[in-house]
Coordinates of C-alpha atoms in Angstrom, one line a residue:
X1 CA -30.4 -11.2 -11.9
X2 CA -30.2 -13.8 -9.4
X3 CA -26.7 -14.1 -9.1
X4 CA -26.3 -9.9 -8.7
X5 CA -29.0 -10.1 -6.0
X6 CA -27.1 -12.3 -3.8
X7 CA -23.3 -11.1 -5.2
X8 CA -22.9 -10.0 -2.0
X9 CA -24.1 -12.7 0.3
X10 CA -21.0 -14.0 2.9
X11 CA -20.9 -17.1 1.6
X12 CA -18.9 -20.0 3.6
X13 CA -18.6 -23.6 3.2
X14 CA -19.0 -24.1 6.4
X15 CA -22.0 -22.2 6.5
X16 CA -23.8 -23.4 3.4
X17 CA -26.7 -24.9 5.0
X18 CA -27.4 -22.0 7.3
X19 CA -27.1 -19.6 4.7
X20 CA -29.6 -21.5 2.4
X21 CA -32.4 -21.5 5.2
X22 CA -31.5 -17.6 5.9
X23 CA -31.5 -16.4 2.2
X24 CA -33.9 -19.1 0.6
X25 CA -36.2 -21.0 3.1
X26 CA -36.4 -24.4 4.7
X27 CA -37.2 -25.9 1.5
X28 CA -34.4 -25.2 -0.1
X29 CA -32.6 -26.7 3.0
X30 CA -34.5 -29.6 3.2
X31 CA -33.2 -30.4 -0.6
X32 CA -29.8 -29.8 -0.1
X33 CA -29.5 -31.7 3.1
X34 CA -31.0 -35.1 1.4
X35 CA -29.2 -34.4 -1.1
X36 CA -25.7 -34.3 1.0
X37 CA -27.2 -37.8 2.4
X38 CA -28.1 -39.1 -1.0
X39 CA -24.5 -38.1 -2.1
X40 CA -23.1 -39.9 0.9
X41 CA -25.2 -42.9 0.7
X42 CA -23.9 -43.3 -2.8
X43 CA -20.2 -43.4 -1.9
X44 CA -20.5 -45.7 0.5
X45 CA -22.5 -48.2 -1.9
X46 CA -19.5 -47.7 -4.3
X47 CA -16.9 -48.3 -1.5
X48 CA -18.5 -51.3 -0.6
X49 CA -18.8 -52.8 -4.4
X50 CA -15.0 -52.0 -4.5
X51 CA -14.4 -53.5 -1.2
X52 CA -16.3 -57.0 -2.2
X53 CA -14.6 -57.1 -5.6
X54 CA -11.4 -57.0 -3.4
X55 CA -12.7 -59.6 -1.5
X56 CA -13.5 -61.9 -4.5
X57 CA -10.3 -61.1 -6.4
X58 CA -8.4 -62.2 -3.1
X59 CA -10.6 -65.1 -2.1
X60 CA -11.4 -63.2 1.6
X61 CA -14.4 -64.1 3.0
X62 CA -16.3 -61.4 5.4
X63 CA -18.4 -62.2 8.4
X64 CA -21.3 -62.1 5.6
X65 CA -20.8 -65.5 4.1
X66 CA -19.7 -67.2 7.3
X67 CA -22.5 -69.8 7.5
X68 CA -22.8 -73.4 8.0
X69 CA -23.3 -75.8 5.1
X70 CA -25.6 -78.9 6.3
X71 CA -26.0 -80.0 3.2
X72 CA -23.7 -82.9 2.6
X73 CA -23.3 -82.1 -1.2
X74 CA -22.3 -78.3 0.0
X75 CA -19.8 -79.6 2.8
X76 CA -16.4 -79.9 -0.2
X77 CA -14.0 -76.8 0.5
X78 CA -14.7 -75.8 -3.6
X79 CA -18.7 -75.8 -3.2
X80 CA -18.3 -73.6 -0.1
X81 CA -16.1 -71.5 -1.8
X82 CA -18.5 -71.0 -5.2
X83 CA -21.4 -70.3 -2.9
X84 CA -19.5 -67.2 -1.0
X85 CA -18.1 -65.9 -4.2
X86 CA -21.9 -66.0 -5.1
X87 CA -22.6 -63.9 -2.1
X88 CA -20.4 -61.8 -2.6
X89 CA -21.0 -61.3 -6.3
X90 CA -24.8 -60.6 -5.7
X91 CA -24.1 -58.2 -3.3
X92 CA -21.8 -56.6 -5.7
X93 CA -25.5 -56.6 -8.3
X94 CA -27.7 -55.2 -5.7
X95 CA -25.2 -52.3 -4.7
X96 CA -24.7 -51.7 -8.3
X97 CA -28.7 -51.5 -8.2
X98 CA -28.7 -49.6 -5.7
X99 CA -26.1 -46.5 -7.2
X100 CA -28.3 -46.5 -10.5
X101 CA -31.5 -45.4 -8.0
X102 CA -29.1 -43.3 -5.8
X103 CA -27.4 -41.3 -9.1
X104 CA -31.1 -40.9 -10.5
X105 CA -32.2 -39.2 -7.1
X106 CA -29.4 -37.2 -6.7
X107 CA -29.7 -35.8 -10.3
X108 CA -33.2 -34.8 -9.7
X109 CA -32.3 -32.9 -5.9
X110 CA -29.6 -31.2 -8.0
X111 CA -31.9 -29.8 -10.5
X112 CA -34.5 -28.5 -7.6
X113 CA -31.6 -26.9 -6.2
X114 CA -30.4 -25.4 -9.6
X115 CA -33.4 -24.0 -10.2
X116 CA -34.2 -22.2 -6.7
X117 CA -31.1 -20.6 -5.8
X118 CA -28.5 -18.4 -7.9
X119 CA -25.3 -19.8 -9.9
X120 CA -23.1 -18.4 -7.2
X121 CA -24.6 -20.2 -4.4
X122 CA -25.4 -23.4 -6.3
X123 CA -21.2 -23.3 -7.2
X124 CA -20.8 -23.2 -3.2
X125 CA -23.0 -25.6 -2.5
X126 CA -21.3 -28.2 -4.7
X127 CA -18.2 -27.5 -3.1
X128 CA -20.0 -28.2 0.1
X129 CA -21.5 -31.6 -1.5
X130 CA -17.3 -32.5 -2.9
X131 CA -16.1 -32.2 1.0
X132 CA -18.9 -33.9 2.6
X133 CA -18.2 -36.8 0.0
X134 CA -14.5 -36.5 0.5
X135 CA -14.8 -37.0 4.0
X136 CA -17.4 -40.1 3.5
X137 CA -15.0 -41.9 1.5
X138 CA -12.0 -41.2 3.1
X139 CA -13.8 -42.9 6.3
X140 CA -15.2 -45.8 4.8
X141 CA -12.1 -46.3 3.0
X142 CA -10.2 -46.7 6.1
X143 CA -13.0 -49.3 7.2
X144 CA -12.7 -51.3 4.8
X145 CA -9.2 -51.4 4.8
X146 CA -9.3 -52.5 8.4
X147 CA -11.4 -55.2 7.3
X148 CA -9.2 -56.1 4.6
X149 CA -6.3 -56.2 7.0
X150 CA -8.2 -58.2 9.4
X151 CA -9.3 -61.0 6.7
X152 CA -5.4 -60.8 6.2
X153 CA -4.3 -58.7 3.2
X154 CA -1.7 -56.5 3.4
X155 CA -3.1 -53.1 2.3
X156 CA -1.0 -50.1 1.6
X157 CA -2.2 -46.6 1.4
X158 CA -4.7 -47.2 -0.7
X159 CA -6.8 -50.6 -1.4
X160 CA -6.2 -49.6 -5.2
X161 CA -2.8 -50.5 -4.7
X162 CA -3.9 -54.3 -4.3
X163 CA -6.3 -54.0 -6.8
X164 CA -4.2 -55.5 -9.8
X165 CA -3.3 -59.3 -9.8
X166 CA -1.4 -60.4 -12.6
X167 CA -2.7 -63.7 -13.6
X168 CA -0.4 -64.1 -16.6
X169 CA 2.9 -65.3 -17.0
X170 CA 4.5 -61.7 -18.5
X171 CA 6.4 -59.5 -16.6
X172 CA 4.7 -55.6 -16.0
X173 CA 6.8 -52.7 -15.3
X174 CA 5.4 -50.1 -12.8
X175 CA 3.9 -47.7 -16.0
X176 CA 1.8 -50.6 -16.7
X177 CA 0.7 -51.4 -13.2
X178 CA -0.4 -48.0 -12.8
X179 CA -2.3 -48.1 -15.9
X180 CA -4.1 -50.6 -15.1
X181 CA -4.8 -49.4 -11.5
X182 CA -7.1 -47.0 -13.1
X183 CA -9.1 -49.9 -14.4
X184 CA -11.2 -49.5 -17.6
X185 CA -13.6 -46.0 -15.9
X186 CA -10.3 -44.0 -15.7
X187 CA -11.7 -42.0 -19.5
X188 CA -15.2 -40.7 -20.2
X189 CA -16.4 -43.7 -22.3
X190 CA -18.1 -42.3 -26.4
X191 CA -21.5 -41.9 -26.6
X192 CA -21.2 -44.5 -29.7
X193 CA -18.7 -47.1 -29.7
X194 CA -17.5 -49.4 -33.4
X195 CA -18.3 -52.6 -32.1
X196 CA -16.8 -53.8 -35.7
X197 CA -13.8 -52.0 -35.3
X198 CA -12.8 -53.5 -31.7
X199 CA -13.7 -56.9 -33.2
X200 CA -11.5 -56.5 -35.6
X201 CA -8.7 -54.8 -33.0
X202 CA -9.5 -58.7 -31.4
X203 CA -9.2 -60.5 -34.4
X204 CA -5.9 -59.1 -35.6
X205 CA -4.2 -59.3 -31.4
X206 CA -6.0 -63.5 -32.0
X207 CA -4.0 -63.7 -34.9
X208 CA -0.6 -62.2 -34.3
X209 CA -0.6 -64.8 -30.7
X210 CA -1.5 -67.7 -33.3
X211 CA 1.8 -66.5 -35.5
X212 CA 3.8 -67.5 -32.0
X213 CA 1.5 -70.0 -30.3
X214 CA 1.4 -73.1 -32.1
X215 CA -0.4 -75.8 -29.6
X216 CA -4.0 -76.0 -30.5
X217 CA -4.8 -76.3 -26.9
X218 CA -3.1 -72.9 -26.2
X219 CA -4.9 -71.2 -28.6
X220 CA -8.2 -72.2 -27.8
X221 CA -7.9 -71.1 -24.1
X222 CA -6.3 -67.4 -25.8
X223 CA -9.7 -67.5 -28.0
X224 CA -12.0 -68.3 -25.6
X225 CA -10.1 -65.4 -23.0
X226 CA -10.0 -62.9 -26.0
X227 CA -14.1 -63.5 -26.6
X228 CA -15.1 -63.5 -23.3
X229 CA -12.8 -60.2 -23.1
X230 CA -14.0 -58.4 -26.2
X231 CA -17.7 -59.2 -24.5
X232 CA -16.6 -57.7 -21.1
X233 CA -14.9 -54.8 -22.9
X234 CA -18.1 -54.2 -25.3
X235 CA -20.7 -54.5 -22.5
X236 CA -18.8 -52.2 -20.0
X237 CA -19.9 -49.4 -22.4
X238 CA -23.7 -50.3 -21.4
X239 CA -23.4 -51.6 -18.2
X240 CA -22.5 -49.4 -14.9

């Protein structure tokens, strides 16, 4: 009934937020424009835990963890460098924090909206909500690739394109670059994972590099990468 009532309303992007104060009162104003500044608010937290993660996989420092060490034992160049990674990594936690609180506020706005105005103008709305995003990320994107530029790392057209460092000694083509580019959030993760099954996955890949790999030294560094991988892999279906 809701959505017949208002079939005929001239609906506009543009004019979302005056046409929910003329057709559905302040209130229903007020809720859509905190949630347009929760929205925003949230992309730029996620922006910035990209940008830091950029910073730690490049070893670039921001004006952040520019500080003075004056303790003698914190003076070496490597325990200067461990306490700015540090920075930058708890940074990373408290933004991560902070998009958990953001996502849980901006679920419940979107529910008071859902429920006050009809299907029609809650579809406009969210197309309202995608551009104001769009245009939030698109600007702090281009901040933080300034930054990025002025700590001095070549950035293309997008910072995901310096997002993949290959640490190991095998050659990628591009197909695999760009795979991994999407990093592990590129596919809606199961509600239930078989832990046993990527164990075994693990256990089999540990023992077809043993097959090859016959220095014992080796193959304790690929065990100890393949554990501490199948625990990275395994908790990033928990973990934001």
């Amino acid at each position: 009934k809701k959505f017949k009532r208002h079939a005929h309303m001239p609906f506009s992007v543009r004019t979302v937020i005056t046409d929910a104060e003329t057709y559905y009162g302040p209130g229903v104003k007020r809720v859509l424009r905190q949630l347009e500044r929760k929205e925003r608010k949230l992309v730029h937290r996620l922006c910035d835990i990209e940008f830091h993660k950029n910073c730690i996989a490049y070893k670039l420092y921001p004006k952040m963890t520019r500080f003075r060490l004056d303790r003698p034992e914190n003076q070496s160049l490597a325990q200067a460098e461990r306490l700015r990674i540090n920075i930058l990594r708890a940074e990373i936690q408290y933004n991560r924090r902070q998009v958990q609180i953001l996502r849980t506020q901006c679920n419940s706005l979107r529910a008071q909206l859902r429920q006050s105005v009809s299907v029609l103008f809650y579809l406009k709305s969210e197309e309202f909500l995608r551009q104001a995003v769009s245009r939030k990320q698109h600007s702090q994107g281009e901040i933080h690739k300034r930054k990025l530029r002025d700590l001095g790392l070549d950035v293309g057209d997008s910072v995901k394109d310096s997002v993949v460092v290959n640490l190991s000694n095998v050659t990628l083509d591009q197909k695999e670059i760009d795979l991994l580019k999407r990093e592990i959030k590129h596919a809606h993760f199961p509600s239930r994972i078989n832990e046993m099954e990527i164990q075994s996955a693990f256990e089999s890949l540990f023992s077809q590099i043993s097959k090859q790999v016959h220095d014992s030294g080796k193959l304790l560094r690929v065990k100890l990468a393949l554990f501490n991988g199948y625990n990275d892999f395994v908790g990033s279906f928990y973990h934001e």
